[in-house]
GROMACS .gro file of C-alpha atoms in nm:
model
  219
    1MET     CA    1   0.605  -1.973   0.002
    2GLY     CA    2   0.278  -1.816  -0.116
    3LEU     CA    3   0.089  -1.541   0.060
    4ASN     CA    4  -0.104  -1.620   0.377
    5ILE     CA    5  -0.221  -1.262   0.432
    6ILE     CA    6  -0.326  -1.006   0.171
    7GLY     CA    7  -0.366  -0.639   0.258
    8ALA     CA    8  -0.646  -0.482   0.055
    9GLY     CA    9  -0.634  -0.130   0.198
   10PHE     CA   10  -0.491   0.179   0.033
   11GLY     CA   11  -0.163   0.334   0.137
   12ARG     CA   12  -0.196   0.588   0.424
   13THR     CA   13  -0.434   0.362   0.616
   14GLY     CA   14  -0.156   0.239   0.845
   15THR     CA   15  -0.002  -0.012   0.609
   16ASN     CA   16   0.354   0.035   0.732
   17SER     CA   17   0.247  -0.008   1.094
   18LEU     CA   18   0.059  -0.320   0.987
   19ARG     CA   19   0.370  -0.447   0.810
   20LEU     CA   20   0.575  -0.412   1.127
   21ALA     CA   21   0.299  -0.570   1.336
   22LEU     CA   22   0.274  -0.872   1.104
   23ASN     CA   23   0.649  -0.917   1.116
   24ALA     CA   24   0.638  -0.901   1.496
   25ILE     CA   25   0.378  -1.179   1.531
   26GLY     CA   26   0.540  -1.419   1.289
   27ALA     CA   27   0.323  -1.338   0.986
   28GLY     CA   28   0.614  -1.198   0.788
   29PRO     CA   29   0.822  -1.120   0.608
   30CYS     CA   30   0.561  -0.873   0.489
   31TYR     CA   31   0.583  -0.715   0.145
   32HIS     CA   32   0.538  -0.336   0.121
   33MET     CA   33   0.639  -0.057  -0.115
   34ASN     CA   34   0.971  -0.045   0.071
   35GLU     CA   35   1.042  -0.402  -0.043
   36VAL     CA   36   1.013  -0.300  -0.407
   37ARG     CA   37   1.301  -0.060  -0.358
   38HIS     CA   38   1.520  -0.307  -0.170
   39ASN     CA   39   1.475  -0.624  -0.377
   40PRO     CA   40   1.694  -0.645  -0.689
   41GLY     CA   41   1.481  -0.673  -1.000
   42HIS     CA   42   1.151  -0.595  -0.833
   43LYS     CA   43   1.123  -0.246  -0.983
   44ILE     CA   44   1.138  -0.404  -1.327
   45MET     CA   45   0.898  -0.684  -1.234
   46TRP     CA   46   0.637  -0.441  -1.104
   47SER     CA   47   0.682  -0.215  -1.405
   48ASP     CA   48   0.617  -0.510  -1.633
   49ILE     CA   49   0.302  -0.599  -1.438
   50ALA     CA   50   0.172  -0.241  -1.437
   51PHE     CA   51   0.214  -0.211  -1.812
   52GLY     CA   52   0.040  -0.533  -1.900
   53ASN     CA   53   0.269  -0.833  -1.858
   54THR     CA   54   0.131  -1.145  -1.691
   55PRO     CA   55   0.247  -1.149  -1.328
   56ASP     CA   56   0.431  -1.439  -1.170
   57TRP     CA   57   0.299  -1.383  -0.819
   58ASP     CA   58   0.473  -1.689  -0.675
   59LYS     CA   59   0.811  -1.563  -0.790
   60LEU     CA   60   0.747  -1.208  -0.676
   61PHE     CA   61   0.638  -1.313  -0.327
   62GLU     CA   62   0.852  -1.625  -0.291
   63ASN     CA   63   1.017  -1.498   0.028
   64TYR     CA   64   0.707  -1.342   0.184
   65GLN     CA   65   0.407  -1.457   0.385
   66SER     CA   66   0.207  -1.135   0.362
   67ALA     CA   67   0.171  -0.824   0.146
   68VAL     CA   68   0.028  -0.480   0.220
   69ASP     CA   69   0.033  -0.133   0.063
   70TRP     CA   70   0.079  -0.033  -0.298
   71PRO     CA   71   0.171  -0.176  -0.543
   72ALA     CA   72   0.044  -0.514  -0.416
   73THR     CA   73  -0.291  -0.380  -0.294
   74HIS     CA   74  -0.375  -0.260  -0.645
   75TYR     CA   75  -0.397  -0.627  -0.744
   76TRP     CA   76  -0.586  -0.746  -0.438
   77ASP     CA   77  -0.853  -0.919  -0.646
   78GLN     CA   78  -0.597  -1.118  -0.844
   79LEU     CA   79  -0.413  -1.208  -0.525
   80ILE     CA   80  -0.718  -1.336  -0.338
   81SER     CA   81  -0.790  -1.562  -0.636
   82ARG     CA   82  -0.430  -1.682  -0.662
   83TYR     CA   83  -0.411  -1.752  -0.289
   84PRO     CA   84  -0.763  -1.869  -0.194
   85ASP     CA   85  -0.662  -1.975   0.158
   86ALA     CA   86  -0.503  -1.640   0.243
   87LYS     CA   87  -0.673  -1.413   0.493
   88VAL     CA   88  -0.753  -1.057   0.389
   89ILE     CA   89  -0.694  -0.747   0.599
   90LEU     CA   90  -0.870  -0.430   0.484
   91THR     CA   91  -0.716  -0.132   0.660
   92VAL     CA   92  -0.953   0.164   0.685
   93ARG     CA   93  -0.962   0.509   0.844
   94ASP     CA   94  -1.173   0.822   0.837
   95PRO     CA   95  -1.194   0.917   0.467
   96ASP     CA   96  -1.121   1.286   0.522
   97ALA     CA   97  -0.818   1.206   0.738
   98TRP     CA   98  -0.702   0.957   0.477
   99PHE     CA   99  -0.732   1.213   0.196
  100LYS     CA  100  -0.538   1.477   0.388
  101SER     CA  101  -0.260   1.230   0.462
  102PHE     CA  102  -0.255   1.092   0.108
  103SER     CA  103  -0.247   1.444  -0.042
  104ASN     CA  104   0.051   1.546   0.172
  105THR     CA  105   0.252   1.231   0.107
  106ILE     CA  106   0.189   0.983  -0.173
  107TYR     CA  107   0.021   1.230  -0.406
  108LYS     CA  108   0.313   1.471  -0.381
  109SER     CA  109   0.571   1.193  -0.412
  110ILE     CA  110   0.428   1.060  -0.738
  111HIS     CA  111   0.436   1.410  -0.888
  112LEU     CA  112   0.796   1.494  -0.802
  113PRO     CA  113   1.013   1.614  -1.090
  114VAL     CA  114   1.216   1.353  -1.276
  115GLU     CA  115   1.585   1.427  -1.324
  116ASP     CA  116   1.751   1.370  -1.660
  117ASP     CA  117   2.010   1.137  -1.506
  118ILE     CA  118   1.770   0.916  -1.312
  119PRO     CA  119   1.874   0.546  -1.331
  120THR     CA  120   1.660   0.338  -1.565
  121GLU     CA  121   1.518   0.112  -1.294
  122ASP     CA  122   1.426   0.412  -1.080
  123LEU     CA  123   1.251   0.570  -1.377
  124LEU     CA  124   1.054   0.251  -1.437
  125HIS     CA  125   0.964   0.248  -1.068
  126ARG     CA  126   0.839   0.607  -1.080
  127LYS     CA  127   0.634   0.538  -1.392
  128MET     CA  128   0.486   0.222  -1.237
  129ILE     CA  129   0.376   0.402  -0.921
  130TYR     CA  130   0.226   0.689  -1.118
  131LYS     CA  131   0.036   0.453  -1.344
  132ILE     CA  132  -0.121   0.229  -1.082
  133ILE     CA  133  -0.204   0.511  -0.839
  134ALA     CA  134  -0.263   0.832  -1.033
  135GLU     CA  135  -0.403   0.676  -1.350
  136ASP     CA  136  -0.543   0.330  -1.281
  137THR     CA  137  -0.675   0.387  -0.929
  138PHE     CA  138  -0.783   0.752  -0.933
  139ASN     CA  139  -0.826   0.811  -1.307
  140GLY     CA  140  -0.622   1.129  -1.292
  141ARG     CA  141  -0.840   1.282  -1.021
  142ALA     CA  142  -0.642   1.198  -0.705
  143HIS     CA  143  -0.614   1.571  -0.628
  144GLU     CA  144  -0.993   1.609  -0.615
  145ARG     CA  145  -1.115   1.538  -0.264
  146LYS     CA  146  -1.464   1.415  -0.350
  147ALA     CA  147  -1.346   1.201  -0.640
  148ALA     CA  148  -1.060   1.047  -0.442
  149ILE     CA  149  -1.280   0.969  -0.143
  150ARG     CA  150  -1.535   0.803  -0.371
  151VAL     CA  151  -1.260   0.573  -0.494
  152PHE     CA  152  -1.145   0.512  -0.137
  153ASN     CA  153  -1.495   0.414  -0.025
  154ARG     CA  154  -1.554   0.208  -0.338
  155ARG     CA  155  -1.250  -0.004  -0.260
  156ILE     CA  156  -1.389  -0.079   0.085
  157ASN     CA  157  -1.724  -0.182  -0.060
  158GLU     CA  158  -1.564  -0.395  -0.332
  159VAL     CA  159  -1.353  -0.589  -0.084
  160GLN     CA  160  -1.647  -0.643   0.150
  161ASP     CA  161  -1.858  -0.771  -0.138
  162ALA     CA  162  -1.586  -1.001  -0.273
  163VAL     CA  163  -1.440  -1.155   0.043
  164HIS     CA  164  -1.635  -1.380   0.279
  165GLU     CA  165  -1.657  -1.234   0.628
  166ASP     CA  166  -1.478  -1.537   0.778
  167ARG     CA  167  -1.174  -1.453   0.566
  168LEU     CA  168  -1.183  -1.075   0.613
  169LEU     CA  169  -1.073  -0.838   0.886
  170ILE     CA  170  -1.178  -0.474   0.850
  171TYR     CA  171  -0.910  -0.314   1.058
  172ARG     CA  172  -0.829   0.026   1.203
  173ILE     CA  173  -0.469   0.059   1.315
  174LYS     CA  174  -0.576   0.252   1.625
  175ASP     CA  175  -0.744  -0.067   1.753
  176GLY     CA  176  -0.403  -0.223   1.815
  177TRP     CA  177  -0.308  -0.584   1.868
  178GLU     CA  178  -0.629  -0.749   1.990
  179PRO     CA  179  -0.846  -0.766   1.676
  180LEU     CA  180  -0.545  -0.844   1.458
  181CYS     CA  181  -0.416  -1.125   1.678
  182LYS     CA  182  -0.764  -1.269   1.729
  183PHE     CA  183  -0.820  -1.276   1.351
  184LEU     CA  184  -0.487  -1.450   1.292
  185ASP     CA  185  -0.520  -1.674   1.600
  186VAL     CA  186  -0.187  -1.573   1.752
  187PRO     CA  187  -0.097  -1.447   2.101
  188VAL     CA  188  -0.089  -1.074   2.168
  189PRO     CA  189   0.278  -0.977   2.192
  190ASP     CA  190   0.418  -0.810   2.501
  191GLN     CA  191   0.525  -0.494   2.321
  192PRO     CA  192   0.364  -0.169   2.207
  193PHE     CA  193   0.180  -0.179   1.878
  194PRO     CA  194   0.398  -0.016   1.609
  195LYS     CA  195   0.276   0.323   1.493
  196THR     CA  196   0.503   0.461   1.224
  197ASN     CA  197   0.522   0.657   0.902
  198THR     CA  198   0.322   0.962   1.002
  199THR     CA  199   0.292   1.241   0.748
  200ALA     CA  200   0.585   1.416   0.916
  201ASP     CA  201   0.790   1.094   0.903
  202PHE     CA  202   0.709   1.048   0.534
  203ILE     CA  203   0.819   1.400   0.446
  204ALA     CA  204   1.132   1.379   0.662
  205GLN     CA  205   1.245   1.068   0.473
  206ALA     CA  206   1.236   1.246   0.137
  207PRO     CA  207   1.575   1.328  -0.018
  208GLU     CA  208   1.681   1.686   0.049
  209ARG     CA  209   1.639   1.789  -0.316
  210TYR     CA  210   1.270   1.693  -0.297
  211LYS     CA  211   1.181   1.849   0.039
  212PRO     CA  212   1.068   2.183  -0.116
  213TYR     CA  213   0.808   1.988  -0.317
  214MET     CA  214   0.694   1.791  -0.011
  215ALA     CA  215   0.623   2.089   0.217
  216LEU     CA  216   0.332   2.013   0.447
  217ASP     CA  217  -0.003   2.159   0.345
  218GLU     CA  218  -0.206   2.228   0.659
  219SER     CA  219  -0.526   2.319   0.474
   0.00000   0.00000   0.00000
């Protein structure tokens, strides 16, 4: 099928809400971290990509029109080259709010303990996520507010520099349907804009054995 829409924003900028919105307006199915878990073989495919194998993007996204969130967003530059007609959506939010949300969710989830009996594919999945986020994106400094926000802002600047404005939507989820539908030239649906996966939602979805590690930090 090939991607028609590429999400270039980091996780915790509303990517799951965007996924649901794209599905609702006919721009899906939309790929997201959840799809990695639910597609047989995708954990292995992404692990191979993260550790240096040449990606087969067409095979990976053969059933999808759009892709947002990690791990796909880590390869946004490769994807915009592979799919030159695809539109690009850069989700953004206040950097301090993003860092607080990221620190309470994704950062904690990629540092959870690994059990001895973890299935091989799940172990590869955990290692892939840790590599592309903790190591490759944040260079081991995702816990440092100033360093992480620098990386966050750098991504925004890199996408703006690389993608022509006619192809790019810089998008805040709080703006709802109108800018998204105008950019994609589709009607505004007669339904509320999806707003999901809050920090509380993210923590609540964690398996019970991990909840002590995911306790909300209000600082």
